Coordinates of C-alpha atoms in Angstrom, one line a residue:
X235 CA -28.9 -6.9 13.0
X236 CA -27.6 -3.2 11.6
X237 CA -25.2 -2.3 14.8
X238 CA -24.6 1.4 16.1
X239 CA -21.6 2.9 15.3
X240 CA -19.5 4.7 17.7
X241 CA -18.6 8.5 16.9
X242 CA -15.7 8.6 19.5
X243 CA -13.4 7.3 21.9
X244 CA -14.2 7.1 25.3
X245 CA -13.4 10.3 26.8
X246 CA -12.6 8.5 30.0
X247 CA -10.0 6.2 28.5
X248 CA -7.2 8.0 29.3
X249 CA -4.7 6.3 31.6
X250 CA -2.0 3.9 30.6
X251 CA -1.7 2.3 33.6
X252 CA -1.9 -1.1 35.5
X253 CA -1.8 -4.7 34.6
X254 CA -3.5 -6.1 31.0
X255 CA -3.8 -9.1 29.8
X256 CA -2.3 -7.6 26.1
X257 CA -1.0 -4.4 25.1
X258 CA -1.4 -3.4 21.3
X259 CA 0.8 -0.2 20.5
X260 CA -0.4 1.7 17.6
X261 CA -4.7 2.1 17.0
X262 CA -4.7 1.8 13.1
X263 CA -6.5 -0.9 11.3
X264 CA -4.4 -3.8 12.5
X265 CA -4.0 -2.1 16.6
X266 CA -7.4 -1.8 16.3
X267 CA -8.7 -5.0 14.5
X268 CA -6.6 -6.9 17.1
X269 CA -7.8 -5.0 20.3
X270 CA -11.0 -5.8 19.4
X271 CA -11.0 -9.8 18.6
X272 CA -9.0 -10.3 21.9
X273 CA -10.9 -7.7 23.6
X274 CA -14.0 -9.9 22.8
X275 CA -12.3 -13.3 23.9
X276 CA -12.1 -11.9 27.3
X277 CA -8.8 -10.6 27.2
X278 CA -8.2 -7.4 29.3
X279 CA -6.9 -4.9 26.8
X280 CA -5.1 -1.7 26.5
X281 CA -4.4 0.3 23.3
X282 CA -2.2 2.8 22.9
X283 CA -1.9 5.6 20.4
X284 CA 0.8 8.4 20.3
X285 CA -1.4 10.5 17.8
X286 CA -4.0 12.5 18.5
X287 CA -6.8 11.7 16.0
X288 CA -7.6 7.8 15.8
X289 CA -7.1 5.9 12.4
X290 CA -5.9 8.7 10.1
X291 CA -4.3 6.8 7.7
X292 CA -7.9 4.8 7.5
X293 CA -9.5 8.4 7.2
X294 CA -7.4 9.5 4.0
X295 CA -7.3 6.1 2.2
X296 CA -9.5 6.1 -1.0
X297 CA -9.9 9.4 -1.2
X298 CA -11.4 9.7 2.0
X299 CA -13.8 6.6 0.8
X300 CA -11.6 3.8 2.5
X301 CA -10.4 1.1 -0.1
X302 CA -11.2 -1.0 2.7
X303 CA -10.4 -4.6 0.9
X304 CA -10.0 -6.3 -2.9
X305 CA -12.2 -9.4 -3.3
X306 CA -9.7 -11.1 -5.1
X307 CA -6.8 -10.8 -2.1
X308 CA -4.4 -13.6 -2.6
X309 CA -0.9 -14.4 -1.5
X310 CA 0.0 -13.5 -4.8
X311 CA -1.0 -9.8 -4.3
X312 CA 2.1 -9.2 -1.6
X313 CA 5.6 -8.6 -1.7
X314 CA 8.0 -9.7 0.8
X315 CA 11.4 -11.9 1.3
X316 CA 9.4 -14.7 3.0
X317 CA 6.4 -14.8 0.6
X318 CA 4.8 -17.7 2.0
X319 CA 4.4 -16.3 5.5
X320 CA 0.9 -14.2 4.4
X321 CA -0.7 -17.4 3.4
X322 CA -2.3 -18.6 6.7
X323 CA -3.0 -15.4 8.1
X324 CA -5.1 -14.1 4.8
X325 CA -6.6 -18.0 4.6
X326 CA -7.8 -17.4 7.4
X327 CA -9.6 -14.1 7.5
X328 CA -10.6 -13.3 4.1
X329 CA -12.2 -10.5 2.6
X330 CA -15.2 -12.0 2.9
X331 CA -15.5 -11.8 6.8
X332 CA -14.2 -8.3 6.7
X333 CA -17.4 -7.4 4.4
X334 CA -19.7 -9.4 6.8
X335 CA -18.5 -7.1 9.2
X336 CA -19.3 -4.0 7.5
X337 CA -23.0 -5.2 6.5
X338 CA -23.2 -6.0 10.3
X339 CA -23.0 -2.3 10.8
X340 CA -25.2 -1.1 7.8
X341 CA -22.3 0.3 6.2
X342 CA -22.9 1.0 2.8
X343 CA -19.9 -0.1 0.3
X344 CA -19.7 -0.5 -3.9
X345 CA -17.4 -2.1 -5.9
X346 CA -14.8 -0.2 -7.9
X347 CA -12.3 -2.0 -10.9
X348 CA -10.3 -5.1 -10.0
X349 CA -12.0 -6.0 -7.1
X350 CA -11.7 -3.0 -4.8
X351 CA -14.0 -2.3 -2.2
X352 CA -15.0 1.2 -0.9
X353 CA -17.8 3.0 1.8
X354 CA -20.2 4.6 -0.1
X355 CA -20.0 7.3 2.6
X356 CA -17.1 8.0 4.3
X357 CA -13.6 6.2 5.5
X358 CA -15.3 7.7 9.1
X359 CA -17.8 4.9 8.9
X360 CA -14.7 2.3 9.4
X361 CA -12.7 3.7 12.1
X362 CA -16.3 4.0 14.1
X363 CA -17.5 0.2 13.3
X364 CA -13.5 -0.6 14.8
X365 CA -14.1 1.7 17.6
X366 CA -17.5 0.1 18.2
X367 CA -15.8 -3.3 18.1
X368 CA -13.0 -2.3 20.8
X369 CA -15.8 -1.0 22.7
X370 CA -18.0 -4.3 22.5
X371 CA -14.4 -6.2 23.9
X372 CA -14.2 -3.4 26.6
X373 CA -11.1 -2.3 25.4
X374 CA -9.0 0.7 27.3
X375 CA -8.0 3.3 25.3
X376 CA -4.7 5.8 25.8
X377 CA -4.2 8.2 23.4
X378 CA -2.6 10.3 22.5
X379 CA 0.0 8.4 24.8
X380 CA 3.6 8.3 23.7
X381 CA 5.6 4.8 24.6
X382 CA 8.8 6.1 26.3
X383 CA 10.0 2.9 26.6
X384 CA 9.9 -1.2 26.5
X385 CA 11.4 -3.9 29.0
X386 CA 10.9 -7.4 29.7
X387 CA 10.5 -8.5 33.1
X388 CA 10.7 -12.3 33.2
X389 CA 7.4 -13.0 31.4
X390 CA 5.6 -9.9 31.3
X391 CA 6.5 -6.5 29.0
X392 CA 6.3 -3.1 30.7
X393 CA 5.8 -0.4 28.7
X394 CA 6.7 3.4 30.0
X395 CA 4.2 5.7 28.3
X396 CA 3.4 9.5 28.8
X397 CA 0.1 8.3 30.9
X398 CA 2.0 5.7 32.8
X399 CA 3.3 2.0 33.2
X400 CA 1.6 -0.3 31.8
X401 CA 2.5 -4.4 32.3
X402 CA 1.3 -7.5 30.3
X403 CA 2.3 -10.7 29.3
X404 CA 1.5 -10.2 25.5
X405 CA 2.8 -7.1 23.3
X406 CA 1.2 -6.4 20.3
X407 CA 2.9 -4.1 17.7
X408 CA 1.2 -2.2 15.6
X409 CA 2.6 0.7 15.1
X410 CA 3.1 0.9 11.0
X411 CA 5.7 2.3 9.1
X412 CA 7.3 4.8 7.7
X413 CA 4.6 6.8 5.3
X414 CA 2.9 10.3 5.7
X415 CA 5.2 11.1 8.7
X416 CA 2.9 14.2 8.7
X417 CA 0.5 12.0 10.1
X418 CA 2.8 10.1 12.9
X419 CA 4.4 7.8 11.5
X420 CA 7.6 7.0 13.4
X421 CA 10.4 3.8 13.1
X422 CA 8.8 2.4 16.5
X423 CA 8.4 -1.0 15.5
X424 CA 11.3 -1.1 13.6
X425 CA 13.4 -0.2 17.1
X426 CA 10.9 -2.6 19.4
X427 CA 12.4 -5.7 16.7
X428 CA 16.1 -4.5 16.6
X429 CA 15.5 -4.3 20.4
X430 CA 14.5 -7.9 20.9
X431 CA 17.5 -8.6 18.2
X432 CA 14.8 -9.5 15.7
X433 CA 16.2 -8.4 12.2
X434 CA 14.6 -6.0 10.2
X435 CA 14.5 -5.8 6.5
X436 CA 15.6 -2.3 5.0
X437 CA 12.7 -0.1 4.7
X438 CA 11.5 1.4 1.5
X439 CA 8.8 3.5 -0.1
X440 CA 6.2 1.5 -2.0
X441 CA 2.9 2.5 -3.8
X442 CA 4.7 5.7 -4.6
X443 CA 4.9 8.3 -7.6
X444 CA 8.3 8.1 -9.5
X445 CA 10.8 11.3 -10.2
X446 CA 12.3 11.6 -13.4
X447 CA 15.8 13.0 -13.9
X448 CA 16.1 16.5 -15.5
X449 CA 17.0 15.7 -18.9
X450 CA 13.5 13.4 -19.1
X451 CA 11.4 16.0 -17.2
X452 CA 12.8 18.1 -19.8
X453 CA 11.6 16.2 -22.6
X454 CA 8.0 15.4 -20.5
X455 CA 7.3 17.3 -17.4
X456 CA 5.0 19.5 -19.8
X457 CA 2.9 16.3 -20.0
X458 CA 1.7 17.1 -16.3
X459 CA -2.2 15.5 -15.9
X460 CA -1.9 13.9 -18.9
X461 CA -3.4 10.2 -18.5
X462 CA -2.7 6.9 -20.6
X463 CA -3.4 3.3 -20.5
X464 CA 0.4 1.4 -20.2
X465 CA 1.5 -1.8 -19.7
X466 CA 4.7 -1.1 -17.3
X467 CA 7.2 -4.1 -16.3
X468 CA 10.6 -4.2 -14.7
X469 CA 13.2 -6.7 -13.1
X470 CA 13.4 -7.9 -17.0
X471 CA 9.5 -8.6 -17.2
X472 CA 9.1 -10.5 -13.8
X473 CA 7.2 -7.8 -12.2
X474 CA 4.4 -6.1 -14.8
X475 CA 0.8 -4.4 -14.3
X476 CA -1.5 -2.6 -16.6
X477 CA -3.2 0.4 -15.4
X478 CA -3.0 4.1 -16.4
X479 CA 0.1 6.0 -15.9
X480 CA -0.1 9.7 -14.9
X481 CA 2.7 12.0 -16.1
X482 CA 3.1 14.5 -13.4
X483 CA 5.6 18.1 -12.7
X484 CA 7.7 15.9 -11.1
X485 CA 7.9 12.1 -13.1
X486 CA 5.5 10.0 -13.2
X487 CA 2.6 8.6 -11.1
X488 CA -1.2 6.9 -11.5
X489 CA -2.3 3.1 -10.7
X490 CA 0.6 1.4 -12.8
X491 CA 3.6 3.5 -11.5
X492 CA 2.3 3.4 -8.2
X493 CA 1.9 -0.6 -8.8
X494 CA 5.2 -1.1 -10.5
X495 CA 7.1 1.1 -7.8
X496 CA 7.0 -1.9 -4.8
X497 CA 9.3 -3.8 -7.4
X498 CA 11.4 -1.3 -8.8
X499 CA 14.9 -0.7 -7.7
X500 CA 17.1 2.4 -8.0
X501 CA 18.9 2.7 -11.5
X502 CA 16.8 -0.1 -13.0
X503 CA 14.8 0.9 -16.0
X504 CA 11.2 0.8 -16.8
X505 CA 9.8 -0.3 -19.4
X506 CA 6.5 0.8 -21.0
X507 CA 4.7 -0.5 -23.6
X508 CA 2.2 2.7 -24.7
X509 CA 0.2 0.7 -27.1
X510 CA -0.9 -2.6 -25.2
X511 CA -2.2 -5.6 -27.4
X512 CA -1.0 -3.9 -30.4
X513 CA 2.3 -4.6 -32.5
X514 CA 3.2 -1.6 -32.5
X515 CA 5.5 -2.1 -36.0
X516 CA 3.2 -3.9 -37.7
X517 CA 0.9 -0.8 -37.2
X518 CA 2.8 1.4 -38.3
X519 CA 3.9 -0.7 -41.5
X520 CA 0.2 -1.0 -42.4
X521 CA 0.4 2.6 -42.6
X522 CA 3.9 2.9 -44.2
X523 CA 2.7 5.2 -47.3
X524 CA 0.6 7.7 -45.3
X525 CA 1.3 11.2 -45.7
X526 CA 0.4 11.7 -42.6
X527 CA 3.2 12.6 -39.7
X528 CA 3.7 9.9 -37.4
X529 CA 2.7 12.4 -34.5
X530 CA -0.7 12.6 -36.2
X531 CA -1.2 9.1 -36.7
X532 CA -0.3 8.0 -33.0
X533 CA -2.4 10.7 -31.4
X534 CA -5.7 8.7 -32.9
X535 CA -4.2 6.3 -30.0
X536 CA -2.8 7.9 -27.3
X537 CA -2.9 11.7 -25.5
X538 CA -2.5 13.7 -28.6
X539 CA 0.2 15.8 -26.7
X540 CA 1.9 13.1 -25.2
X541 CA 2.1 11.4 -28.9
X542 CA 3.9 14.9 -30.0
X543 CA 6.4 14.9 -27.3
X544 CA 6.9 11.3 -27.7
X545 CA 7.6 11.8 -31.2
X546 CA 9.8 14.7 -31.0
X547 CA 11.8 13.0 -28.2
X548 CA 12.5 10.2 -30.9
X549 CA 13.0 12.6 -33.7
X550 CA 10.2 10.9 -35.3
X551 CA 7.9 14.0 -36.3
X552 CA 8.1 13.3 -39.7
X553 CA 5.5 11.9 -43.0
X554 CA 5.4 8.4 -42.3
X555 CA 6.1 7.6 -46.0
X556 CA 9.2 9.4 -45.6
X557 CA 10.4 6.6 -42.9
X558 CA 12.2 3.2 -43.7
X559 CA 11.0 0.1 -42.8
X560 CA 14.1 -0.4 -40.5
X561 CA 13.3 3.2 -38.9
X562 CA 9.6 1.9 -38.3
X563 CA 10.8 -1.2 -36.8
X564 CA 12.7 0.7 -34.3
X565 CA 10.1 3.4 -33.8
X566 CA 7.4 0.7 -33.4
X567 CA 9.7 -1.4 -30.8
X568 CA 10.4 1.5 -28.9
X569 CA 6.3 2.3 -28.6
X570 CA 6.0 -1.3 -27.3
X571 CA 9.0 -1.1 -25.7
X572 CA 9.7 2.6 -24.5
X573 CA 12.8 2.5 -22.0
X574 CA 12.9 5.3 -18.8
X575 CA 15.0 4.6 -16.0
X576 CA 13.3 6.9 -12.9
X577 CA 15.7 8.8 -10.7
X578 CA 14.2 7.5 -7.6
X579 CA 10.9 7.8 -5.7
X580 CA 8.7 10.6 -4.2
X581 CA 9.7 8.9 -0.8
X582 CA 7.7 8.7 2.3
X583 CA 5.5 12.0 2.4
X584 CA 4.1 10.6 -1.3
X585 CA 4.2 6.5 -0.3
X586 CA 0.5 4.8 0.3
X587 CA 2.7 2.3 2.4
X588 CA 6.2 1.1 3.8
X589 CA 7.8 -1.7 1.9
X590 CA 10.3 -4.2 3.9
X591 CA 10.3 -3.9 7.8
X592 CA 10.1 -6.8 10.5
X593 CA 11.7 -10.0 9.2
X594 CA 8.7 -12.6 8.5
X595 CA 11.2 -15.4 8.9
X596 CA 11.5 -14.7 12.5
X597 CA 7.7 -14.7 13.2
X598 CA 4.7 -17.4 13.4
X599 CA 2.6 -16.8 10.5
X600 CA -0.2 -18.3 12.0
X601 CA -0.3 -16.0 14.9
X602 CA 2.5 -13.0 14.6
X603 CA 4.4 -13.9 17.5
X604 CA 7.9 -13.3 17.5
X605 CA 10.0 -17.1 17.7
X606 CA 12.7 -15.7 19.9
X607 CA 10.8 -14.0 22.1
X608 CA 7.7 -15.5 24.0
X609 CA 4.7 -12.6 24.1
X610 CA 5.9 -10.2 21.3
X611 CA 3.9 -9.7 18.1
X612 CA 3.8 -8.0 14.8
X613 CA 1.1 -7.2 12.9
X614 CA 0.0 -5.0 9.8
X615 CA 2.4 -2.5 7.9
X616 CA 5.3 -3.0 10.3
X617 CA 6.4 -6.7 9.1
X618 CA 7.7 -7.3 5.7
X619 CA 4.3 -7.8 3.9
X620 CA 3.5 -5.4 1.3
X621 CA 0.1 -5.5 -0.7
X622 CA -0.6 -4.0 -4.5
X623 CA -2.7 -0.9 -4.6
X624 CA -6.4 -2.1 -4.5
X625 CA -7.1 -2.5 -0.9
X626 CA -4.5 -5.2 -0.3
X627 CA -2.5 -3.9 2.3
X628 CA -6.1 -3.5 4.2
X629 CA -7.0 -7.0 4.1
X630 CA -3.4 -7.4 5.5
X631 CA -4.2 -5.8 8.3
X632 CA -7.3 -7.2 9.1
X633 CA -5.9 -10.9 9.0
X634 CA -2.9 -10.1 10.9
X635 CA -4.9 -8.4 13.3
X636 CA -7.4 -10.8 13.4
X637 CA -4.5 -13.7 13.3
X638 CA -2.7 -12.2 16.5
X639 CA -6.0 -10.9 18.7
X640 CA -7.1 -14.5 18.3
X641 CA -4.5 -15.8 20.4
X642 CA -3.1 -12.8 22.8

C-alpha cells in the first residue's frame, strides 16, 4: 500500500530534553534512516539537528533528483583503511530494500548509467518518505539544536544542546563530514571520537574536481566545458575508471576526475588515456603518409579543440607524413598515456563527500558501535567509508543506519 508522505517536521518537536532510549546527532540520511528503524522497534528516540532545513545534502544530490542508490553496490565500490568493515553492514541492507521502500511510498524513480538510481521527481520526495518513517517510530525531533557538549555518566551519555539536556544510554553519531560547509557541515564527529580516544583517520576531499597548476591551465584552461570520454588511472594503474572528463576554468572535473580523485594523492600524476580501446600508435602509423595535420586527424576522435591544444602542447601540429615513426610512437604513447600531475583539489566547498574520518578498526561492523566504549556509534559519512560516485555513499548510509537503529 502507496504510504503518505510527510511535508514537514513536527512543529511541536522542539525540545531536547529528558531521558531517551537513543540519541542520534545529525538528521541526514544515516541520522534519519537510524531514528527511524529503532524508532519502529520501540525505542524512545531523539534526533537532533544543528541546521535549520532537514536533509540538505539529500536535497542537492543528483541535481536535485537524489542519486539515492547504485544497484550494483558492492564492497568493492568503497574506500577505506579497513576495507572489509562495509561488508556486513551493506550485506545486510541492500539496495534492494532501500528501493522496496521507495515503491512503499509511490515514489517514482528511473535508472540512469552504471546502475544509478534517481526520483523521477524530486530529492524532496526522500527526505519526506524518511521523515514519514521517523514519524511512524514516534521519533522527537530538535532542530535546529546545536550540541554544546557530550559526557558519560556511568552508562548513560548526556548531551548539552541549545534546547536542553538530553540523557540516554545509546549515542548515535551521525553528523557527516566535512563537505559543503555552506550547508553545516562541521568536524563534530570527528571531536565526539578523538573525545572517547577513538582515532580518527586524516580527513580528505573525495568526489572532487581537480586544479591544475598554472603552466597547465595555461596550456588548457581555454578548454573550459569541453567533454571527452577518458580512461583515467593512478597509484601506477591500481586505481582506474572510465567516464568522461570535464576540462573546467580551473582543472579538471566530470564523472572520471571526480571518480579518480578518492585515490589520488598530492604530487602523484594522472594518467589519461584520450583514446580508449584504441592503440593509439598503431593509428596513427596506419595513417603515416597523410597529408593531413595530426590536429586534423585526431579531432575526427576527440573535441576538435581539445585535439588542437593537445597537439600544440606536444608540438605536434604538423603533416603527419612529415613525422617519423619514432615521433609517432611517442605521440601515440603519450595519447594512450598522457601524463598531468594536478596541483591539488577543489577541497571541501567542491567535494560530493569527506574521505577518511572515524577509524573502522575501532568499531563493530555489524552494528557501528564503538569497541571501547559501550553505547557509542558511528554511522554514514563520519567513519572511514567512502563510496564511488553513483549513489554509493547513499546505500552507505542506509545500511549503516539501518545496521546501528537495528540494535540501539
Amino acid at each position: 500500500m502507496k504510504k503518505a508522505l510527510a511535508r514537514a517536521v513536527s512543529p511541536s518537536a522542539r525540545a531536547a530534553e529528558g531521558h531517551f532510549d537513543a540519541i542520534v546527532v545529525g538528521a541526514g540520511a544515516a541520522g534519519m534512516m537510524c531514528a527511524a528503524v529503532a524508532g519502529k522497534r520501540g525505542r524512545r528516540v531523539l534526533l537532533i539537528e544543528h541546521y535549520r532545513i532537514v536533509g540538505e545534502k539529500i536535497r542537492i544530490s543528483g541535481g536535485g533528483r537524489c542519486n539515492f542508490t547504485n544497484i550494483h553496490a558492492t564492497p568493492a565500490n568503497y574506500l577505506s583503511e579497513n576495507p572489509d568493515f562495509c561488508r556486513s553492514a551493506l550485506a545486510r541492507y541492500t539496495p534492494a530494500h532501500f528501493i522496496a521502500l521507495v515503491e512503499r511510498y509511490g515514489i517514482g524513480y528511473h535508472e540512469k548509467t552504471l546502475g544509478q538510481q534517481f526520483c523521477d521527481n524530486s530529492s524532496h520526495d526522500i527526505i519526506a518518505m524518511l521523515q514519514s518513517e521517523c514519524a511512524l517510530g514516534n521519533v522527537h525531533w530538535a532542530m535546529p539544536c546545536d550540541v554544546e557538549g557530550v559526557s558519560l555518566d556511568g552508562n548513560r551519555f548526556i548531551v548539552a544542546t541549545s534546547l536542553g539536556d538530553a540523557t540516554a544510554p545509546s549515542l548515535v553519531v551521525a553528523s557527516g563530514g566535512l563537505t559543503v560547509p555552506k550547508i553545516g557541515a562541521t568536524p563534530f564527529g570527528y571531536r565526539v571520537a578523538e573525545q572517547f580516544d577513538i582515532p580518527v583517520v586524516a580527513p580528505r576531499p573525495a568526489l572532487v574536481p581537480l586544479a591544475l597548476p598554472p603552466e597547465a591551465l595555461a596550456q588548457y584552461g581555454e578548454l573550459a566545458g569541453v567533454s571527452v570520454d577518458v580512461d583515467v588511472a593512478c597509484r601506477g594503474g591500481r586505481a582506474r575508471f572510465r567516464e568522461n572528463l570535464l576540462f573546467t576554468h580551473r582543472g579538471l572535473s566530470g564523472p572520471a576526475i571526480l571518480q579518480i580523485s578518492s585515490y589520488w594523492q598530492g604530487g602523484e600524476p594522472l594518467t589519461i588515456d584520450l583514446l580508449p580501446g584504441i592503440d593509439a600508435t598503431a593509428w596513427l602509423n596506419e595513417q603515416a603518409a597523410s597529408s593531413a595535420r595530426v590536429d586534423t586527424l585526431l579531432g575526427e576522435r576527440l573535441p576538435r579543440r581539445l585535439a588542437q591544444q593537445w597537439c600544440t602542447a606536444h608540438d605536434a601540429l604538423r603533416p603527419l607524413r612529415e613525422l617519423g615513426t619514432q615521433r609517432l610512437r611517442s605521440l601515440g604513447a603519450a595519447l594512450n598515456n598522457w601524463e598531468i600531475v594536478p596541483s591539488g583539489t577543489l577541497g571541501y566547498n567542491k567535494a560530493e563527500v569527506t574521505a577518511g574520518g572515524v577509524d573502522t578498526r575501532y568499531l563493530s561492523s555489524r552494528t557501528m558501535a564503538a569497541t571501547r566504549v559501550p553505547g557509542l556509534y558511528f554511522i554514514g559519512e563520519v567513519v572511514d567509508v567512502t563510496g564511488w560516485l553513483g549513489g554509493y555513499n547513499f546505500q552507505w548510509a542506509w545500511a549503516s543506519g539501518h545496521a546501528a537503529g537495528s540494535v540501539v
